[in-house]
Coordinates of C-alpha atoms and ligand atoms in Angstrom, one line a residue:
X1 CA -206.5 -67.4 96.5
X2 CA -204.2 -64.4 95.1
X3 CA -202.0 -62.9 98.2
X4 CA -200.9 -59.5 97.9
X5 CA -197.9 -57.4 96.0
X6 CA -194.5 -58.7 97.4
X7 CA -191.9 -56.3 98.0
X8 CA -188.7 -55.7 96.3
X9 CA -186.0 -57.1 99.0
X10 CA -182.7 -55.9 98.6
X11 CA -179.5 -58.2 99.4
X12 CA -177.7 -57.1 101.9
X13 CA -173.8 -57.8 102.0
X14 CA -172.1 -59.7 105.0
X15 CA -172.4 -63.0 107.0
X16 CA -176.0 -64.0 107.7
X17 CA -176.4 -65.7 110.6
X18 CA -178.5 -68.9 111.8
X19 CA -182.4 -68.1 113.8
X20 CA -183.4 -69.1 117.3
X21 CA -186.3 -68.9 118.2
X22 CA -188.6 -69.6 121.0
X23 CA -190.6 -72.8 121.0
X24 CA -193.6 -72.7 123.2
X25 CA -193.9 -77.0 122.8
X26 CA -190.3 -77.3 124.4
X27 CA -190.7 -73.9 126.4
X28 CA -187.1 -73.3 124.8
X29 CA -184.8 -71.7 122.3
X30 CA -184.7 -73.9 119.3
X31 CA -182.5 -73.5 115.6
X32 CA -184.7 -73.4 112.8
X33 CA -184.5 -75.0 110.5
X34 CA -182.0 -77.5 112.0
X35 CA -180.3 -78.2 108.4
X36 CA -177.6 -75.6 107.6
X37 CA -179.2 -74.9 104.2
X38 CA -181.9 -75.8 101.6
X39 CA -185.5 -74.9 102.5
X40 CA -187.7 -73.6 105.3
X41 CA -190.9 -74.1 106.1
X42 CA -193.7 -72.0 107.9
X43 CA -197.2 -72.1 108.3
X44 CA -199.4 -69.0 109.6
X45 CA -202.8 -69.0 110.7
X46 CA -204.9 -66.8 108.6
X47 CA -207.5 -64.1 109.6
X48 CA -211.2 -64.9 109.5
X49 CA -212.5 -62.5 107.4
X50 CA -215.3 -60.4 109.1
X51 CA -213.6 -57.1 110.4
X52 CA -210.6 -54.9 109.8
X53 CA -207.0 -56.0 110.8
X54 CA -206.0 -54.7 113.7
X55 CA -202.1 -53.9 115.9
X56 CA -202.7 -57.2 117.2
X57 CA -203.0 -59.4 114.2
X58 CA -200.4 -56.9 112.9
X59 CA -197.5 -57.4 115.2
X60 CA -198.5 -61.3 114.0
X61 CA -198.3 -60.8 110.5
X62 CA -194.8 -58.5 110.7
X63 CA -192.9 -60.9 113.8
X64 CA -193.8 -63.7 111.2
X65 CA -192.7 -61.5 108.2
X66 CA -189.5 -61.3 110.4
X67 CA -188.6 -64.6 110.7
X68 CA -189.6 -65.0 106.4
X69 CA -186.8 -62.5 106.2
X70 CA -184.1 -63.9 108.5
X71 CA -184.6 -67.2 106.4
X72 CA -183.9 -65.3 102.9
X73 CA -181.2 -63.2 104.2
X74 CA -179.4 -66.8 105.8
X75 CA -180.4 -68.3 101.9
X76 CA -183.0 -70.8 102.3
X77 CA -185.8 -71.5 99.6
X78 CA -188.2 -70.0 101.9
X79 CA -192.4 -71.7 101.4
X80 CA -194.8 -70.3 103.5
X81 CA -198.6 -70.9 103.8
X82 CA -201.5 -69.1 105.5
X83 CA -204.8 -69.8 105.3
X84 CA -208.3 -68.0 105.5
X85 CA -210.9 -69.0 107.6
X86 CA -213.6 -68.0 105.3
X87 CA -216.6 -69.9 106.1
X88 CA -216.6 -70.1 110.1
X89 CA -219.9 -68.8 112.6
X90 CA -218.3 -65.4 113.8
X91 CA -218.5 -64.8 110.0
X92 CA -222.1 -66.2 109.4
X93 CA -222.4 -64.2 112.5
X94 CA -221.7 -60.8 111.4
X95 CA -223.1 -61.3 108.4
X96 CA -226.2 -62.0 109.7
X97 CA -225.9 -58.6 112.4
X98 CA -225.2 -56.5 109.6
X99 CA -227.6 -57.8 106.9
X100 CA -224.3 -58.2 104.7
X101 CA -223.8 -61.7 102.0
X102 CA -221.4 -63.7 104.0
X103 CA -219.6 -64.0 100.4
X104 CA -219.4 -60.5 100.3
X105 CA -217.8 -59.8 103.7
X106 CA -215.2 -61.9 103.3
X107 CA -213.7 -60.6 100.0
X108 CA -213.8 -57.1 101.1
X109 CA -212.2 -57.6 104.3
X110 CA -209.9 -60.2 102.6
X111 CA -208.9 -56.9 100.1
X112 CA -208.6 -54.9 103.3
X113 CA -206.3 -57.2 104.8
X114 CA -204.4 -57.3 101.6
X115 CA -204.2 -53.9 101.3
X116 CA -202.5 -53.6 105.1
X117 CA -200.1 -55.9 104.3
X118 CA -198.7 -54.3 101.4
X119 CA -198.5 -50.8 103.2
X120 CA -196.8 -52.8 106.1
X121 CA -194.1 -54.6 103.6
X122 CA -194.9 -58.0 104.6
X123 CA -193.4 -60.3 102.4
X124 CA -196.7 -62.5 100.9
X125 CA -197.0 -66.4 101.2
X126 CA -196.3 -68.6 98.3
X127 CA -199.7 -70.3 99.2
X128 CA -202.8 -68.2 100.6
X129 CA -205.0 -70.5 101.2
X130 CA -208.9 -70.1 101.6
X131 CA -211.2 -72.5 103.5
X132 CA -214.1 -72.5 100.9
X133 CA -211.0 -73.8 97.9
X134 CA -209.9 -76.5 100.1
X135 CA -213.4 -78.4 101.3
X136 CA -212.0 -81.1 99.3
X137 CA -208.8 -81.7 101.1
X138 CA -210.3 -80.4 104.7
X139 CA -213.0 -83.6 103.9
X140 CA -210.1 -86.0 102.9
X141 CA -208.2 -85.5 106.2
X142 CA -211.7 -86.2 107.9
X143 CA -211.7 -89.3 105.6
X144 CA -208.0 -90.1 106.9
X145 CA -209.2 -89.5 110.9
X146 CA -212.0 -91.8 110.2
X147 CA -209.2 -94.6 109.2
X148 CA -207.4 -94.4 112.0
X149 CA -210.7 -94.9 114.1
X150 CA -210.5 -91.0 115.6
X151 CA -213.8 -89.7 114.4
X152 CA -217.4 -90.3 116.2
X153 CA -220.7 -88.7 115.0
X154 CA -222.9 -86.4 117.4
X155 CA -226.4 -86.1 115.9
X156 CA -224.8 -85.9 112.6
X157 CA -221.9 -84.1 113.4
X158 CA -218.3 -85.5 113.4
X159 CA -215.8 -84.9 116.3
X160 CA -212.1 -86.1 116.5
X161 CA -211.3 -87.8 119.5
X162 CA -208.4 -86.2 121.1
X163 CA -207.4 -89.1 122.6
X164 CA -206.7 -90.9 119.5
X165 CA -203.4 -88.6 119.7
X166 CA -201.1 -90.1 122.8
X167 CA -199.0 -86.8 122.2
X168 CA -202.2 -84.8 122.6
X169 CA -201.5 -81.7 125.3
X170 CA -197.9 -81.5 124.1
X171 CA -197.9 -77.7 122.3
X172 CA -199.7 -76.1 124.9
X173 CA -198.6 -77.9 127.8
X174 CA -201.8 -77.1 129.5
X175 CA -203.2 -79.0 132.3
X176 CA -207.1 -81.0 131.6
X177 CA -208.8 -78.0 133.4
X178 CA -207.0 -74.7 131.6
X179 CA -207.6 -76.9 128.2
X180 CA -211.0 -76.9 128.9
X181 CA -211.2 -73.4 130.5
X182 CA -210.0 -72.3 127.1
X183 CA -211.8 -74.6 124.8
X184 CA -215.0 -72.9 126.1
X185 CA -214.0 -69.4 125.8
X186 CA -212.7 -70.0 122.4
X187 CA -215.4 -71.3 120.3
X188 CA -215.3 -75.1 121.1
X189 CA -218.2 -76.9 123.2
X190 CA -216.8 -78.8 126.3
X191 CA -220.5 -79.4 127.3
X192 CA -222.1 -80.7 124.4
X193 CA -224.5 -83.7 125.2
X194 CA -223.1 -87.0 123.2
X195 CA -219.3 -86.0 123.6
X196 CA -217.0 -88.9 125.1
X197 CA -214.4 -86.4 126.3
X198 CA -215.3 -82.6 126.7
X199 CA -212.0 -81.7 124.6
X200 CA -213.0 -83.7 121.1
X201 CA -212.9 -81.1 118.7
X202 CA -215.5 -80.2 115.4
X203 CA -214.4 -81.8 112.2
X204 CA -218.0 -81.6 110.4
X205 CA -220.9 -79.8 111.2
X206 CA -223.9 -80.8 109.2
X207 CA -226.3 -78.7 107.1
X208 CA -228.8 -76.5 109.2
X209 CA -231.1 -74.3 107.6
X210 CA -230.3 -70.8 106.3
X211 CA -226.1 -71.9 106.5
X212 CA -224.0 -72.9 103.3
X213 CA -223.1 -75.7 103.2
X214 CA -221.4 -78.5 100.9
X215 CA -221.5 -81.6 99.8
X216 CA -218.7 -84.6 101.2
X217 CA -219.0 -88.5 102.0
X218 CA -220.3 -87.1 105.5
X219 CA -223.1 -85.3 104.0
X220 CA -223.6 -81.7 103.4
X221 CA -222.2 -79.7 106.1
X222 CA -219.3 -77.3 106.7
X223 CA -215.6 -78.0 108.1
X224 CA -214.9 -77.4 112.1
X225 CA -211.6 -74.7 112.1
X226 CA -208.8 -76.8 113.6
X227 CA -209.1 -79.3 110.6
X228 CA -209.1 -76.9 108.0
X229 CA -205.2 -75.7 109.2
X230 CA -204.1 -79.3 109.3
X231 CA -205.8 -80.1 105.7
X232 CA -204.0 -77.4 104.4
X233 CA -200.6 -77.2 106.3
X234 CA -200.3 -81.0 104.9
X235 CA -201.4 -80.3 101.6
X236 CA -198.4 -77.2 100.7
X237 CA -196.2 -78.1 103.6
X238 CA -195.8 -81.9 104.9
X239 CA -195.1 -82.7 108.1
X240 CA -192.6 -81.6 110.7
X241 CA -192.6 -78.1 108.9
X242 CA -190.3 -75.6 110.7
X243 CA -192.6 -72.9 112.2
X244 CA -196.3 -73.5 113.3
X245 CA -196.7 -69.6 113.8
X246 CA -199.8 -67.6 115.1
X247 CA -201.1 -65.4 118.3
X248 CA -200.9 -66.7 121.6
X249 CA -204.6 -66.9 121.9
X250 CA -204.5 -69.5 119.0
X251 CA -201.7 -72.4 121.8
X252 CA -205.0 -73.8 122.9
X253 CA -207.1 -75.4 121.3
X254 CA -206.4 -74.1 117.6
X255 CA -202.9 -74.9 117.1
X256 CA -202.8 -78.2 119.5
X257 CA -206.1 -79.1 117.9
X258 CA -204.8 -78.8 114.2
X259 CA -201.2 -80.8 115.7
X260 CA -203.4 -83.2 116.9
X261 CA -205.4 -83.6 114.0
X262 CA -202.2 -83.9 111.5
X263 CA -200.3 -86.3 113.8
X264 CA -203.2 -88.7 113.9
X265 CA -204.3 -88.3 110.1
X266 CA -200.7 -89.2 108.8
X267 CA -199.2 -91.4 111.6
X268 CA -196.4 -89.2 111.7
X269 CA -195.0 -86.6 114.3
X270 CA -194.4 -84.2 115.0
X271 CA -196.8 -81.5 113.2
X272 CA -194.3 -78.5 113.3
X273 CA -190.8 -78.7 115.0
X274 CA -191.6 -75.4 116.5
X275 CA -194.7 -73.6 117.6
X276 CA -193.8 -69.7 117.7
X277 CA -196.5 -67.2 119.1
X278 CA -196.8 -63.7 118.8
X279 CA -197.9 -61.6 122.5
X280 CA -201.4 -60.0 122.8
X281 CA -201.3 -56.3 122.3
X282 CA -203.9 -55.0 124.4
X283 CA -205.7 -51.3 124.6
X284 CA -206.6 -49.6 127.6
X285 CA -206.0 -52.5 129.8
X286 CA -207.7 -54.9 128.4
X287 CA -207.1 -57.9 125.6
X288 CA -207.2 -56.0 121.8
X289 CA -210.2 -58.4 120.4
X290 CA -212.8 -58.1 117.5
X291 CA -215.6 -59.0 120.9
X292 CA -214.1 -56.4 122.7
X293 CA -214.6 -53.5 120.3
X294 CA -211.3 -52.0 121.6
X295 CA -209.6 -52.1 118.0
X296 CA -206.8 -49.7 116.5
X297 CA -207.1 -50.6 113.2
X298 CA -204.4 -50.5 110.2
X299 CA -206.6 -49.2 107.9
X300 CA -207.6 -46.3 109.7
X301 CA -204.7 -45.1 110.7
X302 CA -203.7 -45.4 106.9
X303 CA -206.5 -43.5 105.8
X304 CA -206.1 -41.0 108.8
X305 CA -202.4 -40.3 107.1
X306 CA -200.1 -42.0 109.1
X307 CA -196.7 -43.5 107.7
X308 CA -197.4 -47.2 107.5
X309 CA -193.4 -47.4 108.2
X310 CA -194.3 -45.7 111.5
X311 CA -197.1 -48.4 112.1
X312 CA -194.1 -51.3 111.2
X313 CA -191.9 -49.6 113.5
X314 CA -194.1 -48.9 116.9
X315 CA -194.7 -52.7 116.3
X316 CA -190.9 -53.6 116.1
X317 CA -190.5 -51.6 119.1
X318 CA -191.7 -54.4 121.3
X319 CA -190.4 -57.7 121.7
X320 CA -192.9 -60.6 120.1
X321 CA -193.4 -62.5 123.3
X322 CA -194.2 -59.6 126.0
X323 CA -197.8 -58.8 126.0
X324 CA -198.1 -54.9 125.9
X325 CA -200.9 -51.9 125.4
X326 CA -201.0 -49.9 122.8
X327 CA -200.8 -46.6 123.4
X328 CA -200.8 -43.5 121.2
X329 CA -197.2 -42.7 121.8
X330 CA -196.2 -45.7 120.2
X331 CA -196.9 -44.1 116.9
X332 CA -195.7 -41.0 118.1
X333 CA -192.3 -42.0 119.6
X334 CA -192.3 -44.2 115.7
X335 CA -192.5 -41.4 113.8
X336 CA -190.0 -39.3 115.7
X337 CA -187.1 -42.6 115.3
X338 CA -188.3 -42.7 111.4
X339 CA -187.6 -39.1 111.1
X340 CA -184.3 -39.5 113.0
X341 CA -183.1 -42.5 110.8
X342 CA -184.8 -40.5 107.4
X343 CA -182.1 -37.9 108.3
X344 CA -178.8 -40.1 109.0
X345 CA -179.3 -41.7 105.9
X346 CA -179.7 -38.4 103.8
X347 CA -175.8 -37.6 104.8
X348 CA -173.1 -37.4 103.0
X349 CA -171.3 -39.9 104.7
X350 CA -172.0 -42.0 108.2
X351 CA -170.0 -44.7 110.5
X352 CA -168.8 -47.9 109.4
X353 CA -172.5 -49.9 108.1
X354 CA -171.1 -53.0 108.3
X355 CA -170.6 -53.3 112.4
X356 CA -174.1 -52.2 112.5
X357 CA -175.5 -54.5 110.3
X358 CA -174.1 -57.5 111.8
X359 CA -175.8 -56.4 115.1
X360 CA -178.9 -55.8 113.6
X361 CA -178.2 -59.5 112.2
X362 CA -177.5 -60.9 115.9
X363 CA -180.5 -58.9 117.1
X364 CA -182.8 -60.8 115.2
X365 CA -181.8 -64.2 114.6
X366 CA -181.9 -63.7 118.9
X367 CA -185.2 -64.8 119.1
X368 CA -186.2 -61.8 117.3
X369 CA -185.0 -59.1 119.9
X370 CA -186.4 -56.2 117.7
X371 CA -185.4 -54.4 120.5
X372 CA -182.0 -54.6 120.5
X373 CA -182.1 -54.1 116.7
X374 CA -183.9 -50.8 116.5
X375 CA -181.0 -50.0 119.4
X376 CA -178.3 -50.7 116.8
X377 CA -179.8 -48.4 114.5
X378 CA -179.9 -45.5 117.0
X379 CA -176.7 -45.9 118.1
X380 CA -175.4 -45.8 114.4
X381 CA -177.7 -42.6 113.7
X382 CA -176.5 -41.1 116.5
X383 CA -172.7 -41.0 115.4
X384 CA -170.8 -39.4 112.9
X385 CA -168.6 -40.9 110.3
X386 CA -167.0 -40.4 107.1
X387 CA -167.7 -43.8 105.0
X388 CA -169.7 -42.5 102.0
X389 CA -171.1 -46.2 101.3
X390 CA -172.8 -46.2 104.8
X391 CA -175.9 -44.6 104.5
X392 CA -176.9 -46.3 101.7
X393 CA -175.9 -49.2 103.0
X394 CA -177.7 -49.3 106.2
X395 CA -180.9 -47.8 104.1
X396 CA -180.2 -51.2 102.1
X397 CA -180.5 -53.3 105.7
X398 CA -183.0 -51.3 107.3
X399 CA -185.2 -52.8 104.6
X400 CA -184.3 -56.5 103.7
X401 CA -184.1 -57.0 107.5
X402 CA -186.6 -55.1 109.2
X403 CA -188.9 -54.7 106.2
X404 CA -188.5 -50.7 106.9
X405 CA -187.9 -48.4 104.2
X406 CA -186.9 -45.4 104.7
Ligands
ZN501 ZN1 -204.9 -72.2 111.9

């Protein structure tokens, strides 16, 4: 599937440093990647196409955009791979609610989506991946499970047997009872007659009337979502990939699932060296979520006028791994620091850049401290200097880095 316009990204001068980030498998800072140079590998779960982006998956889609850009400015080959869950029931779902083609749904909120993350700069995926392109390879790693004696039928539907995985619990690090606390409150079926342990996960759910479907050795049917990220993490990535990224909501069972899934298809482990997970942002006290109805959405804050830099910025203003509420100052308090930093770099001259820079360069490869960052570039606004170069310079930073233009 086509992604989205990428952004020109300047190259900015001075040492680039090495990223740590936070690994919720190991609960611990790791390097990636651990090699000093070549490539680097990431793979981000996609949207499911059946309503408007909103702050939440945003602050995903621009922490991961980070971590795209601390690779490029250190000088790796960066190849990066998101999918689209474009054939899954809260799709079928909607569609049905709002007498909308399923089809139809999901290419204009796929544009949408698009759309929000060319006004937010995020740097595009080499490889944007769509569920409905890759029944092929989402059947032949059902094919692979089958081999290695992990798949059992339930009145014609397949299920992966978690237990064929002896690593199995390892990303999430959840005990039996919050796994299956979770797996029921986030699409799976822990009380489905037929099952041999509550946890065993979809892989193939067969035809029933008035759902697409399509045709595999299994039978016509559709693919269960953990599968579909392993298919096509394996297919444009390999194994042991760098970065297993996505929100926290997706630790259990989506991303130990599609782990899972991988390891026991191929033999090998592990899926991803690190598993990185973007907070919840929240509204009014509660969870930001499609079910909820409590959305701020991208788009309408575009269309109402608002500086998508602002947006990018009240985002960056929070650290990645604190859950927060989003609150109308935060676009407020955005636009006043994008006004501020508009002005410093319109002078003649400002303070020595490159000090700056290189804490803007520690900042982030910390784990992503945005916080500490946006700090950096206060405190450089804030003073006066008379190095001509600077402005321009920081201006030059300020994008590659934080993906903010000025
Ligand atoms: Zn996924």
């Amino acid at each position: 599937m086509q992604a989205w316009t990428k952004p020109e990204i300047p190259v900015v001068p001075g040492p680039a440093r090495r990223l740590r980030l936070y690994d919720t498998a190991s609960r611990g800072l790791v390097e990636v990647p651990p090699a000093t140079d070549g490539s680097a590998r990431m793979y981000v779960c996609g949207i499911t196409p059946y309503d408007a982006t909103h702050m939440g998956h945003a602050a995903t889609y621009v922490t991961f955009d980070l971590i795209n850009r601390m690779w490029r400015d250190a000088g790796y080959e960066v190849h990066y791979t998101q999918n689209i869950t474009d054939i899954d029931d809260p799709l079928l779902e909607r569609a049905a609610a709002t007498g909308v083609d399923w089809t139809d749904l999901a290419h204009s909120e796929i544009q949408l989506f698009r759309d929000d993350m060319t006004a937010l700069r995020v740097i595009p995926p080499q490889n944007y991946v769509g569920v409905v392109e890759s029944i092929g390879l989402v059947t032949d790693a059902i094919a692979d499970l089958q081999r290695a004696g992990a798949v059992y039928d339930v009145d014609g539907d397949l299920y992966f047997a978690v237990k064929a995985d002896p690593t199995f619990g390892s990303v999430s690090g959840y005990d039996v009872e919050t796994m299956r606390a979770l797996f029921a409150e986030r699409g799976g079926d822990p009380d489905r007659e037929g099952k041999r342990d509550p946890l065993d996960s979809l892989l193939w759910r067969h035809e029933r009337p008035g759902e697409p479907a399509w045709d595999s050795p299994f039978g016509r049917g559709r693919p269960g979502w953990h599968v579909e990220c392993s298919a096509i993490a394996l297919e444009h990535l390999g194994m042991s990939f760098d970065v297993q990224g996505g929100g926290s909501d997706l630790i259990f069972p989506h991303h130990e699932m599609s782990a899972s899934g991988a390891q026991v298809a191929t033999g090998e482990h592990p899926f991803a060296r690190a598993y990185v997970h973007q907070a919840m942002v929240g509204l009014d006290g509660e969870k930001m979520s499609k079910s909820k109805g409590n959305l701020v959405l991208v788009s309408k804050e575009r269309q109402a006028g608002t500086d998508p830099m602002a947006i990018r910025l009240a985002l960056l203003a929070h650290h990645y791994r604190t859950d927060w509420f989003w609150a109308p100052t935060d676009l407020l308090d955005a636009q006043a620091r994008l006004d501020v930093w508009r002005g410093a770099i319109t002078r003649g001259s400002g303070p020595d850049a490159a000090h700056t820079i290189d804490a803007i360069r520690a900042a982030l490869t910390n784990d992503l401290d945005t916080i500490a960052a946006l700090s950096a570039v206060d405190t450089w606004s804030d003073s006066n200097g008379n190095d001509p170069e600077s402005p321009a310079l920081l201006a030059q930073a300020l994008d590659a880095l934080l993906g903010i233009k000025l």
